[in-house]
């Protein structure tokens, strides 16, 4: 960039002016004497050329100098940063070389642009993928990095070069960054210009890829897991794509075909299936053109730019039991029979029944001394059982499905530690007098603090009929209990789903709405309906009972603290199971299983693992382990052993640290180094050495997902970066000219540079050219 022209010998100014004026007078007088009117124009032009030649030589007496600003040699930093990720290996159609090979030829150390750059600047060479590295020879890069942390790389360099004279960064990349979570990043905050060098070859790329994959788990027995994948195709001649769902062994669970055209290049595919087992499992989904099945299975591609984005891993964690459900009834009834039969088909759920078969009897002081103190119901049995038999003033309880002899031996749990061992509780036809005040308060804590599920069934001694309206359990109910003795009525009613109920998958049994409506139409009429008040604010009425003249709530649920509670106001749901014909679906049993699954779906465990995965593959997996004591309160001072099982089976022990913000939470960080499925196992031990519990979780790491999300050069992003930083986008073919003119850019540290305008052959050449021109004009016009 030119600043000004300086005169090095101003003392010769008068002499140079005098020579110019004298020569002008002499030349004008000489040409005036020989000129004619018809040749006045050519004479004036010829005389002017001669005078210009003389004036140019006279000006050399002043020694004019050209002053400019040049970069101070090796005082300014300039970075050469190269994207070393796998996306640089993309081969565009019609090209024999991928981007990486063409770029490696440009990055040779003896390239003209590198030699010229090193003469004027302090050149720093870097390569980046997941992290930033110093590199001596950029042409030796293998372009095998797992990700492109563009934002992190530039932010790191900006911090490293802070308060340093930086002329700019030359960034060789395709612009496909994997850490652009914040699309509104202000690139101008870097503080230096970015010169983005792109591949000169950029053609359309043929590719079939999986853009997004999502999983959802429901209480549908036929298809409890739904996998949805979004596919897109670019530049493919064939429109039929095959999509497969594979299990952990690589066996196809289901296969579908999808049509993708230029008018519709993207489409969704959905798989619904039931995993073979519970617990943590890893599935996968892949896709390929139908005609390329053989080539794809052999790991080759003939029509696509890459196969790296044709495959995705899925993590499916169906919590493994056993889940413990406590059923409490005031008398034996049909409902328990159908419930127990239904749950026998679910290996994950353990149903424990506590049934009262006789109420407590009053004990009088004038009893016959020969009569023992136990309840007469046990008369005639072994006398040794007197101590364990219920007494006169105790109800007679029947325990079913207990795992230990002492379990529920004293009736309903009296300690929170025992009650909190269950995941859900069902109360059926049992009055409030069955519980003590402390037990009802503990039931409320079971839902609000422990996060369990509570469901009250509509027997004649439930809700208002069980005198619950002034008890702590009334707060748990999603409906207001009426005052007075509002017993269950004998009104004939039909049950139907409400608008909110249709949105609950655990209440649906059929594939279509028409089939679901037919199911309810064929459902028998019910004769026992508990009458209650309004639905509480925040609660949801999922089913209604139609009595002909009006509708009343039949099934109402709500969230309560950490748990959930429900009220099934129909007391003879068992009639539904009695109407089943041979060969028909056992709908009642399926409804019970799905209802129980809904109750235990979000119940916390004593040890839980929370995994926080970042969209940026260069950041670690944050692992948070929550540990609770038997009363489900945060447990501090616990010992947490955390083990990560890598995709190759190698195990790694990670240290955990107690969280500074949340009690009972222990954290750890893990940087995945390989692609594949990871498992994390946790074993928690209390301060006294007692076993608190164990848990496992998992995640999948697929760096290719983000790395090959886009294959073409991201010109829009590169131009945006260049505009915001004051740089420009450069083609690889223009590197030599760019570096040659780089000194004309805005450089932090410069020095004054003087170049003599008079001391050079071009001045003499210019003067001779003018004189030759003057002679030529004269000869052309025949002048002497």
XYZ file of C-alpha atoms in Angstrom:
784
model
C 0.000 0.000 0.000
C 1.506 3.311 -1.117
C 1.643 6.163 1.363
C 3.445 8.976 -0.481
C 6.280 10.025 -2.844
C 9.280 11.740 -1.227
C 11.923 14.038 -2.780
C 15.387 13.012 -1.604
C 17.292 16.032 -3.159
C 15.045 19.074 -2.819
C 18.058 21.405 -3.276
C 17.966 20.609 -7.011
C 14.387 21.762 -7.372
C 15.247 25.154 -8.877
C 17.669 23.638 -11.351
C 15.167 20.970 -12.426
C 12.451 23.598 -12.923
C 14.810 25.832 -14.885
C 15.809 22.957 -17.156
C 12.164 22.042 -17.770
C 11.195 25.631 -18.612
C 14.261 26.288 -20.768
C 13.801 23.027 -22.659
C 10.122 23.818 -23.187
C 11.026 27.233 -24.667
C 13.772 25.843 -26.910
C 11.655 22.952 -28.227
C 8.670 25.209 -28.857
C 10.799 27.813 -30.682
C 12.537 25.144 -32.797
C 9.311 23.439 -33.890
C 7.585 26.787 -34.515
C 10.226 27.817 -37.010
C 9.861 24.631 -39.153
C 6.142 24.172 -38.863
C 3.307 24.777 -41.372
C -0.299 25.363 -40.636
C -1.358 21.999 -42.040
C 1.154 20.151 -39.859
C 0.661 22.056 -36.646
C -0.970 19.143 -34.800
C 1.767 16.534 -35.443
C 4.443 19.124 -34.705
C 2.929 19.947 -31.358
C 2.680 16.214 -30.480
C 6.275 15.533 -31.555
C 7.564 18.530 -29.635
C 5.632 17.455 -26.542
C 7.236 13.965 -26.639
C 10.702 15.472 -26.819
C 10.007 17.852 -23.943
C 8.607 15.000 -21.773
C 11.832 13.018 -22.330
C 13.944 16.005 -21.260
C 11.694 16.743 -18.245
C 11.857 13.095 -17.074
C 15.640 13.231 -17.082
C 15.601 16.610 -15.318
C 13.338 15.273 -12.534
C 15.911 12.607 -11.752
C 17.950 15.413 -10.224
C 15.373 15.539 -7.382
C 15.877 11.799 -6.603
C 12.155 10.956 -6.092
C 11.535 8.038 -3.658
C 8.417 5.836 -3.275
C 7.483 5.405 0.412
C 5.347 2.366 1.488
C 4.613 0.286 4.591
C 5.806 -3.320 4.567
C 5.419 -6.041 7.225
C 8.287 -6.069 9.648
C 10.159 -9.272 8.784
C 9.163 -12.166 11.121
C 7.509 -9.786 13.586
C 3.891 -10.675 12.717
C 2.327 -14.021 13.407
C 0.334 -15.825 10.767
C -1.191 -19.219 11.349
C -1.644 -21.958 8.811
C -4.380 -24.216 10.228
C -5.460 -27.404 8.440
C -8.578 -29.488 9.046
C -7.309 -33.036 9.700
C -10.739 -34.711 9.904
C -12.097 -37.617 7.872
C -14.511 -35.420 5.950
C -11.506 -34.114 3.990
C -11.233 -37.566 2.384
C -14.482 -37.135 0.446
C -14.060 -37.890 -3.238
C -16.250 -35.811 -5.539
C -17.683 -37.448 -8.665
C -15.401 -37.440 -11.681
C -12.269 -36.838 -9.602
C -9.517 -39.425 -9.226
C -8.227 -37.818 -6.012
C -10.071 -37.029 -2.782
C -9.846 -33.613 -1.181
C -7.092 -34.767 1.161
C -4.679 -35.739 -1.638
C -5.196 -32.481 -3.504
C -4.688 -30.559 -0.302
C -1.541 -32.524 0.614
C 0.019 -31.470 -2.706
C -0.726 -27.829 -1.916
C 0.725 -28.091 1.604
C 4.229 -29.192 0.579
C 6.912 -27.314 2.471
C 8.730 -26.230 -0.690
C 5.595 -24.773 -2.265
C 6.150 -21.222 -3.513
C 3.451 -19.717 -1.292
C 4.928 -21.286 1.836
C 8.445 -20.081 1.007
C 7.203 -16.537 0.350
C 5.084 -16.576 3.503
C 8.039 -17.620 5.668
C 10.146 -14.741 4.344
C 7.850 -12.051 5.725
C 5.975 -13.651 8.653
C 6.433 -15.777 11.716
C 4.496 -18.785 10.463
C 2.825 -21.150 12.961
C 1.495 -24.409 11.539
C -1.359 -26.342 13.167
C -3.693 -29.232 12.466
C -7.017 -29.786 14.196
C -9.685 -32.434 14.475
C -10.924 -33.146 17.987
C -8.047 -31.061 19.411
C -5.422 -28.606 18.215
C -1.865 -29.773 17.494
C 1.391 -28.138 16.396
C 2.639 -29.601 13.116
C 5.971 -29.177 11.328
C 5.102 -30.782 8.003
C 1.480 -30.228 6.998
C 1.801 -32.393 3.896
C 2.282 -35.469 6.118
C -1.195 -35.285 7.658
C -3.306 -38.437 7.322
C -6.730 -36.732 7.574
C -8.149 -39.369 9.887
C -9.473 -37.200 12.712
C -12.769 -38.175 14.293
C -14.310 -34.695 14.380
C -13.869 -31.081 13.303
C -13.828 -28.816 16.353
C -13.671 -25.603 14.366
C -15.132 -23.248 16.964
C -13.020 -24.670 19.788
C -9.878 -24.495 17.643
C -10.328 -20.854 16.682
C -11.266 -19.911 20.240
C -8.125 -21.621 21.532
C -5.926 -19.834 19.013
C -7.546 -16.500 19.835
C -6.694 -17.014 23.518
C -3.172 -18.189 22.659
C -2.487 -15.198 20.379
C -4.043 -12.613 22.657
C -1.945 -9.398 22.795
C 0.271 -10.726 20.001
C 0.637 -9.151 16.538
C -1.431 -11.513 14.367
C -1.652 -10.846 10.649
C -4.329 -13.499 10.280
C -5.030 -17.201 9.980
C -5.051 -19.197 6.793
C -7.619 -21.918 7.454
C -7.787 -24.948 5.164
C -11.168 -26.597 5.754
C -14.404 -27.712 4.139
C -16.399 -25.752 6.732
C -18.187 -28.835 8.093
C -17.681 -28.254 11.802
C -18.951 -30.681 14.429
C -19.104 -28.224 17.330
C -21.434 -25.547 15.949
C -24.008 -25.904 18.740
C -24.291 -22.118 18.917
C -25.157 -20.945 15.421
C -25.000 -17.322 16.558
C -21.290 -17.357 17.391
C -19.665 -13.959 16.801
C -16.597 -14.706 14.711
C -15.435 -11.099 14.897
C -14.644 -11.679 18.578
C -11.571 -13.689 17.527
C -9.699 -10.454 16.883
C -7.892 -11.301 13.633
C -8.853 -11.892 9.988
C -9.454 -15.402 8.695
C -8.458 -16.348 5.185
C -10.360 -19.523 4.375
C -8.824 -21.729 1.722
C -11.206 -24.138 -0.003
C -10.933 -26.905 -2.530
C -11.096 -25.599 -6.058
C -13.140 -28.665 -7.055
C -16.684 -28.640 -5.644
C -19.243 -30.712 -7.459
C -22.500 -32.364 -6.495
C -22.008 -35.416 -4.249
C -24.037 -38.635 -4.420
C -24.953 -39.831 -0.957
C -27.622 -41.646 1.054
C -27.557 -40.941 4.781
C -29.446 -41.210 8.052
C -30.012 -37.675 9.323
C -31.756 -38.259 12.643
C -32.743 -41.183 14.826
C -35.047 -41.054 17.844
C -36.368 -43.741 20.168
C -39.485 -43.750 22.313
C -40.634 -46.327 24.829
C -44.303 -46.892 25.538
C -46.456 -49.317 27.490
C -47.715 -51.005 24.348
C -47.200 -54.724 24.836
C -47.105 -55.405 21.104
C -44.537 -52.695 20.342
C -43.152 -51.038 23.456
C -40.181 -49.458 21.579
C -40.587 -47.151 18.595
C -37.573 -46.149 16.497
C -37.982 -43.297 14.020
C -35.287 -42.493 11.472
C -35.107 -39.685 8.954
C -33.303 -40.456 5.684
C -32.196 -38.194 2.872
C -30.592 -38.777 -0.516
C -28.567 -36.501 -2.778
C -27.468 -37.139 -6.334
C -28.489 -40.817 -6.464
C -29.989 -42.225 -9.640
C -31.811 -44.999 -7.796
C -34.782 -43.990 -5.645
C -35.355 -47.182 -3.597
C -33.512 -47.365 -0.266
C -33.447 -50.345 2.083
C -33.590 -49.590 5.817
C -32.807 -52.286 8.386
C -33.132 -52.515 12.154
C -30.437 -54.788 13.614
C -30.017 -56.258 17.093
C -26.767 -56.410 19.068
C -25.630 -59.509 17.127
C -26.234 -57.807 13.784
C -29.322 -59.882 12.991
C -32.046 -57.985 11.144
C -35.127 -57.465 13.314
C -37.096 -55.752 10.566
C -36.458 -54.424 7.070
C -38.345 -51.790 5.097
C -38.036 -50.127 1.698
C -38.336 -46.400 1.153
C -38.737 -44.327 -2.002
C -36.641 -41.165 -2.252
C -36.930 -38.937 -5.301
C -35.679 -35.520 -6.343
C -39.096 -34.088 -5.499
C -39.031 -35.843 -2.121
C -35.370 -36.337 -1.148
C -36.131 -36.970 2.547
C -38.555 -39.302 4.295
C -39.159 -40.945 7.677
C -39.248 -44.624 8.501
C -40.597 -46.133 11.718
C -39.949 -49.452 13.448
C -42.044 -50.817 16.301
C -40.767 -53.855 18.123
C -40.451 -55.560 21.465
C -36.887 -56.248 22.677
C -36.119 -59.846 23.507
C -35.077 -58.966 27.045
C -35.091 -56.145 29.545
C -32.165 -54.031 30.619
C -29.595 -52.121 28.611
C -29.329 -53.140 24.959
C -27.769 -51.696 21.826
C -29.454 -51.853 18.454
C -28.466 -50.309 15.129
C -30.099 -49.042 11.976
C -28.530 -48.878 8.525
C -29.530 -48.040 4.968
C -28.262 -48.581 1.439
C -29.575 -48.397 -2.155
C -31.516 -51.530 -3.004
C -29.296 -52.415 -5.959
C -26.152 -52.075 -3.837
C -27.005 -54.669 -1.184
C -24.093 -56.988 -1.997
C -21.543 -54.182 -2.210
C -22.775 -52.613 1.023
C -22.635 -55.870 2.977
C -19.030 -56.239 1.805
C -18.227 -52.742 3.058
C -17.855 -51.190 -0.384
C -19.622 -48.397 -2.203
C -19.914 -47.805 -5.920
C -22.424 -44.982 -6.043
C -22.013 -43.063 -2.751
C -19.307 -40.692 -1.600
C -19.060 -42.454 1.783
C -20.743 -45.162 3.857
C -19.863 -43.546 7.177
C -23.270 -41.860 7.487
C -25.301 -44.954 6.499
C -25.190 -46.472 9.995
C -26.419 -45.381 13.428
C -26.299 -47.014 16.850
C -29.258 -46.971 19.259
C -29.324 -47.213 23.039
C -32.438 -48.887 24.432
C -32.618 -49.103 28.199
C -35.729 -50.890 29.392
C -35.294 -50.755 33.133
C -34.782 -54.192 34.497
C -36.753 -55.303 37.540
C -37.838 -56.748 39.685
C -40.451 -54.123 40.446
C -42.363 -54.702 43.643
C -46.071 -53.878 43.791
C -48.037 -54.092 47.050
C -51.764 -54.851 46.761
C -53.800 -54.096 49.909
C -57.449 -55.170 50.066
C -60.047 -55.015 52.817
C -61.586 -58.332 51.727
C -60.899 -61.038 49.118
C -62.376 -60.055 45.773
C -62.397 -60.843 42.080
C -60.202 -57.895 41.145
C -57.135 -59.389 42.795
C -57.639 -62.646 40.910
C -57.461 -60.974 37.504
C -54.636 -58.659 38.556
C -52.539 -61.529 39.834
C -53.197 -63.613 36.720
C -52.202 -60.701 34.487
C -48.900 -60.013 36.251
C -47.862 -63.659 36.159
C -46.964 -63.053 32.502
C -44.641 -60.158 33.388
C -41.344 -61.479 34.732
C -40.242 -58.025 35.828
C -43.074 -57.352 38.287
C -43.472 -59.030 41.690
C -46.975 -58.679 43.092
C -47.323 -58.984 46.868
C -50.833 -59.218 48.267
C -51.998 -58.255 51.760
C -55.661 -59.252 52.102
C -57.795 -58.843 55.196
C -60.016 -61.893 55.538
C -61.457 -61.043 58.961
C -61.838 -57.816 60.883
C -60.613 -57.432 64.441
C -63.015 -58.525 67.175
C -63.570 -56.731 70.515
C -61.792 -58.355 73.459
C -63.792 -58.646 76.704
C -62.270 -59.073 80.131
C -64.819 -61.754 81.215
C -63.807 -64.322 78.556
C -63.703 -67.941 79.543
C -60.266 -68.692 80.880
C -60.197 -71.824 78.779
C -60.456 -69.869 75.552
C -57.130 -68.669 74.151
C -56.507 -65.069 73.202
C -56.188 -65.686 69.466
C -58.931 -64.996 66.991
C -61.600 -67.782 66.918
C -60.913 -68.145 63.208
C -57.806 -70.128 64.180
C -59.524 -72.415 66.694
C -58.740 -76.076 66.161
C -55.336 -75.496 64.614
C -51.945 -76.278 66.106
C -51.637 -74.798 69.597
C -48.031 -73.828 68.842
C -49.338 -71.293 66.388
C -51.037 -69.240 69.115
C -48.183 -66.777 69.408
C -48.116 -66.088 65.674
C -51.881 -66.077 65.145
C -53.754 -62.796 65.096
C -55.282 -61.864 68.432
C -58.873 -60.950 69.216
C -58.320 -57.247 68.586
C -56.247 -57.739 65.438
C -57.512 -58.249 61.890
C -56.725 -61.525 60.180
C -54.474 -60.892 57.188
C -53.463 -63.163 54.362
C -50.071 -62.619 52.706
C -49.595 -63.745 49.123
C -46.436 -63.662 46.994
C -44.035 -62.734 49.816
C -40.342 -63.491 49.308
C -39.456 -63.915 52.975
C -41.261 -65.377 55.951
C -41.078 -62.117 57.881
C -42.288 -59.942 55.037
C -45.526 -58.176 56.072
C -45.801 -60.540 59.050
C -47.006 -57.636 61.199
C -49.382 -56.318 58.576
C -49.020 -53.132 56.606
C -45.488 -51.702 56.884
C -44.893 -49.433 59.859
C -41.424 -48.234 58.846
C -40.574 -46.113 55.821
C -37.623 -48.338 55.015
C -39.950 -51.323 54.548
C -42.654 -49.429 52.645
C -40.203 -47.634 50.372
C -38.946 -50.990 49.151
C -42.026 -51.143 46.926
C -42.459 -49.258 43.672
C -46.244 -49.040 43.577
C -49.175 -49.602 45.942
C -52.755 -50.524 45.076
C -55.524 -49.960 47.614
C -58.740 -51.868 46.943
C -61.910 -51.937 49.041
C -60.064 -51.028 52.236
C -61.283 -48.390 54.699
C -59.235 -45.709 56.400
C -59.426 -47.475 59.776
C -57.165 -50.177 58.374
C -54.245 -47.709 58.601
C -52.870 -45.761 61.501
C -52.332 -42.036 61.159
C -48.587 -42.601 60.847
C -49.086 -45.176 58.113
C -51.226 -42.781 56.082
C -48.629 -40.037 56.474
C -46.006 -42.536 55.376
C -48.117 -43.406 52.330
C -48.184 -39.744 51.397
C -44.401 -39.604 51.722
C -44.174 -42.765 49.634
C -45.655 -40.844 46.704
C -44.287 -37.339 47.271
C -40.769 -38.133 48.520
C -40.020 -41.664 47.396
C -41.699 -41.035 44.005
C -43.834 -44.187 44.032
C -47.166 -44.799 42.375
C -50.467 -45.140 44.234
C -53.742 -46.369 42.747
C -57.011 -46.624 44.659
C -59.600 -48.964 43.183
C -63.301 -48.354 43.479
C -64.531 -50.875 46.021
C -67.430 -50.102 48.330
C -65.056 -49.118 51.140
C -62.846 -46.911 48.986
C -62.818 -43.116 48.638
C -65.693 -41.558 50.615
C -67.073 -45.012 51.406
C -63.887 -45.716 53.328
C -64.067 -42.458 55.303
C -60.930 -41.036 53.692
C -62.207 -37.471 53.295
C -60.425 -36.144 56.416
C -57.259 -38.219 56.186
C -53.819 -37.550 54.688
C -54.716 -39.936 51.855
C -57.407 -37.513 50.707
C -54.604 -35.171 49.643
C -53.212 -37.904 47.419
C -56.443 -38.447 45.554
C -56.814 -36.627 42.197
C -60.506 -36.001 43.002
C -62.279 -34.236 45.849
C -63.989 -36.657 48.202
C -67.556 -35.661 49.055
C -68.682 -35.045 52.581
C -70.867 -37.527 54.349
C -71.290 -41.208 53.671
C -71.311 -41.256 49.847
C -71.016 -44.962 49.256
C -70.471 -46.512 45.854
C -73.622 -46.549 43.827
C -75.280 -49.297 41.844
C -75.889 -47.204 38.761
C -75.245 -48.978 35.486
C -72.461 -47.214 33.607
C -70.347 -47.657 30.480
C -66.730 -46.560 30.382
C -65.190 -44.510 27.575
C -61.932 -42.644 27.090
C -61.804 -38.873 27.382
C -59.892 -36.633 25.002
C -56.873 -36.728 27.317
C -57.229 -40.478 27.656
C -56.847 -41.001 23.918
C -53.372 -39.440 24.195
C -52.177 -41.996 26.765
C -50.578 -45.009 25.041
C -50.890 -47.204 28.136
C -54.695 -47.002 27.883
C -54.836 -48.120 24.257
C -54.799 -51.745 23.148
C -55.582 -51.569 19.441
C -53.670 -50.245 16.450
C -56.391 -47.905 15.141
C -58.926 -45.538 16.647
C -61.817 -47.427 15.044
C -60.716 -50.697 16.622
C -60.288 -48.967 19.968
C -63.824 -47.555 19.853
C -65.157 -50.978 18.992
C -63.384 -52.414 22.026
C -65.091 -49.960 24.343
C -68.445 -50.559 22.681
C -68.123 -54.282 23.400
C -67.071 -53.679 26.993
C -69.720 -54.786 29.536
C -71.683 -52.375 31.697
C -70.421 -51.813 35.219
C -72.615 -51.655 38.269
C -70.332 -50.184 40.946
C -69.334 -46.540 40.633
C -67.922 -44.410 43.432
C -69.403 -40.963 43.604
C -66.861 -38.234 44.179
C -66.564 -34.504 43.787
C -64.808 -32.534 41.091
C -61.467 -33.356 39.536
C -58.651 -31.465 41.273
C -56.777 -28.744 39.416
C -53.787 -30.244 37.641
C -55.319 -33.730 37.549
C -56.383 -35.429 34.314
C -59.596 -37.345 33.770
C -58.591 -40.114 31.354
C -61.849 -42.100 31.327
C -65.459 -41.290 32.080
C -68.424 -43.383 33.156
C -71.577 -42.716 31.164
C -74.655 -43.414 33.271
C -77.080 -42.368 30.557
C -78.070 -39.004 32.005
C -74.569 -37.671 32.703
C -70.886 -38.503 32.727
C -68.852 -39.020 35.885
C -65.121 -39.535 36.362
C -64.049 -43.148 35.975
C -60.225 -42.865 35.883
C -58.383 -39.782 37.140
C -54.617 -39.372 37.602
C -52.263 -36.652 38.779
C -48.659 -35.915 39.651
C -48.018 -35.593 43.363
C -44.544 -34.547 44.418
C -42.067 -36.910 42.803
C -44.677 -39.620 42.227
C -48.131 -40.069 40.791
C -51.509 -41.137 42.091
C -54.626 -42.441 40.413
C -58.263 -43.169 41.201
C -60.169 -45.929 39.387
C -63.719 -45.219 40.498
C -65.308 -48.310 38.941
C -65.445 -51.085 41.517
C -66.273 -54.112 39.379
C -63.809 -53.935 36.516
C -63.470 -57.715 36.833
C -66.755 -58.064 34.901
C -64.763 -57.201 31.784
C -62.667 -60.347 32.189
C -65.713 -62.531 32.732
C -67.147 -61.609 29.323
C -64.150 -62.823 27.323
C -64.906 -65.524 24.799
C -62.452 -68.323 23.980
C -59.844 -67.152 21.487
C -60.364 -63.448 22.141
C -57.683 -61.116 23.442
C -57.298 -61.001 27.199
C -57.813 -57.244 27.225
C -58.312 -56.897 30.964
C -55.021 -58.596 31.728
C -53.201 -56.420 29.206
C -54.789 -53.289 30.690
C -53.619 -54.303 34.159
C -50.076 -54.923 32.963
C -49.915 -51.596 31.135
C -51.426 -49.755 34.095
C -48.844 -51.192 36.466
C -46.115 -50.290 33.989
C -47.425 -46.727 33.971
C -47.323 -46.640 37.774
C -43.694 -47.756 37.989
C -42.396 -45.997 34.854
C -40.677 -43.067 36.587
C -40.213 -44.418 40.098
C -36.717 -43.491 41.329
C -34.232 -46.111 42.444
C -31.763 -46.016 45.283
C -28.942 -45.575 42.761
C -29.524 -43.723 39.498
C -27.208 -42.708 36.656
C -27.703 -39.571 34.601
C -25.629 -39.208 31.424
C -25.221 -35.807 29.802
C -23.978 -36.118 26.251
C -22.768 -33.046 24.413
C -23.446 -32.419 20.724
C -19.791 -31.478 20.486
C -17.836 -34.722 20.148
C -14.731 -33.024 21.529
C -16.356 -32.625 24.950
C -16.613 -35.369 27.577
C -19.582 -37.391 28.755
C -20.715 -36.014 32.110
C -21.793 -38.793 34.482
C -23.895 -37.967 37.555
C -24.763 -40.695 40.071
C -27.562 -40.060 42.571
C -27.399 -42.157 45.741
C -30.283 -42.377 48.231
C -30.602 -44.126 51.570
C -33.408 -46.645 52.335
C -35.703 -43.720 53.183
C -34.883 -42.228 49.771
C -33.126 -39.187 51.170
C -29.818 -38.017 49.650
C -26.935 -40.107 50.974
C -23.698 -38.243 51.571
C -20.345 -39.844 52.382
C -21.136 -42.835 50.189
C -18.485 -44.743 48.263
C -19.293 -44.886 44.553
C -17.340 -47.292 42.341
C -17.792 -46.359 38.685
C -16.628 -48.584 35.831
C -16.815 -47.782 32.111
C -16.823 -50.722 29.702
C -15.470 -49.599 26.324
C -16.622 -50.967 22.948
C -13.723 -53.437 22.840
C -14.616 -54.807 26.282
C -11.804 -53.082 28.153
C -12.863 -51.727 31.553
C -11.765 -48.420 33.049
C -12.262 -47.282 36.639
C -13.258 -43.636 37.042
C -12.978 -41.620 40.259
C -16.096 -39.782 41.395
C -16.415 -36.498 43.240
C -19.336 -35.339 45.413
C -21.291 -32.544 43.788
C -20.900 -29.094 45.324
C -24.485 -28.160 44.437
C -26.716 -31.191 44.992
C -26.573 -33.505 47.995
C -26.208 -37.195 47.286
C -24.891 -36.666 43.750
C -21.462 -37.888 42.645
C -19.968 -36.796 39.320
C -17.326 -37.964 36.881
C -16.229 -37.098 33.341
C -15.224 -39.471 30.578
C -13.758 -38.716 27.150
C -14.715 -41.470 24.674
C -11.754 -42.359 22.489
C -13.472 -44.899 20.248
C -16.699 -45.164 18.330
C -19.198 -47.727 19.546
C -21.354 -48.698 22.505
C -20.304 -47.873 26.062
C -21.617 -49.223 29.356
C -21.184 -47.638 32.749
C -21.613 -49.672 35.931
C -22.035 -48.176 39.379
C -21.853 -49.857 42.794
C -22.667 -47.651 45.816
C -21.676 -48.464 49.385
C -22.891 -46.657 52.474
C -20.626 -45.016 55.066
C -21.025 -48.106 57.271
C -20.035 -50.454 54.464
C -23.590 -51.543 53.679
C -24.634 -52.240 50.113
C -26.781 -49.332 48.886
C -27.350 -50.634 45.383
C -25.996 -50.892 41.868
C -27.072 -49.635 38.464
C -25.874 -49.526 34.883
C -26.490 -47.277 31.899
C -25.028 -46.777 28.473
C -24.495 -44.502 25.539
C -23.177 -44.640 21.996
C -20.417 -42.548 20.469
C -20.530 -41.981 16.720
C -18.238 -39.216 15.581
C -19.101 -39.966 11.949
C -22.665 -38.832 12.611
C -21.651 -35.202 12.886
C -18.513 -35.425 10.757
C -20.353 -36.645 7.668
C -23.637 -34.842 8.279
C -22.733 -32.590 5.361
C -20.398 -33.637 2.573
C -20.269 -30.606 0.282
C -18.112 -27.609 1.173
C -20.025 -25.319 3.509
C -19.520 -22.146 1.513
C -22.142 -20.190 3.429
C -20.368 -20.686 6.749
C -16.954 -19.926 5.271
C -18.213 -16.702 3.720
C -19.867 -15.726 6.978
C -16.615 -16.219 8.893
C -14.654 -14.245 6.307
C -17.119 -11.338 6.344
C -17.226 -11.083 10.131
C -13.447 -11.278 10.628
C -12.422 -9.041 7.726
C -10.849 -11.907 5.759
C -11.796 -13.589 2.520
C -12.441 -16.976 0.923
C -9.594 -18.172 -1.299
C -9.332 -21.020 -3.758
C -6.337 -23.344 -3.507
C -5.359 -22.359 -7.048
C -4.996 -18.689 -5.988
C -2.636 -19.240 -3.048
C 0.474 -17.868 -4.792
C -1.141 -14.587 -5.820
C -2.782 -14.207 -2.424
C 0.475 -14.595 -0.500
C 2.275 -12.272 -2.922
C -0.224 -9.510 -2.121
C -0.620 -10.295 1.555
C 1.689 -7.421 2.532
C -0.950 -5.056 1.168
C -3.437 -6.251 3.803
C -3.825 -4.684 7.196
C -0.739 -5.829 9.136
C -0.206 -5.053 12.885
C 3.574 -4.369 12.786
C 5.018 -2.643 9.711
C 8.164 -0.712 8.790
C 8.939 2.146 6.403
C 10.123 1.069 2.987
C 11.725 3.501 0.437
C 12.217 2.618 -3.210
C 14.018 5.064 -5.607
C 11.930 6.026 -8.583
C 14.852 7.670 -10.454
C 17.506 5.004 -9.963
C 16.345 2.446 -12.438
C 16.512 1.501 -16.110
C 12.875 2.310 -16.656
C 13.584 6.096 -16.499
C 16.077 5.872 -19.356
C 13.801 3.545 -21.283
C 10.904 5.998 -20.851
C 13.038 8.910 -22.113
C 14.310 6.924 -25.096
C 10.777 5.826 -25.892
C 9.615 9.443 -25.970
C 12.520 10.482 -28.199
C 11.934 7.555 -30.548
C 8.281 8.494 -30.669
C 9.183 12.067 -31.575
C 11.464 10.877 -34.370
C 8.797 8.517 -35.673
C 6.172 11.262 -35.822
C 8.500 13.504 -37.792
C 9.440 10.769 -40.257
C 5.827 9.725 -40.731
C 4.799 13.242 -41.675
C 7.867 13.977 -43.802
C 9.251 16.630 -41.501
C 12.998 17.284 -41.251
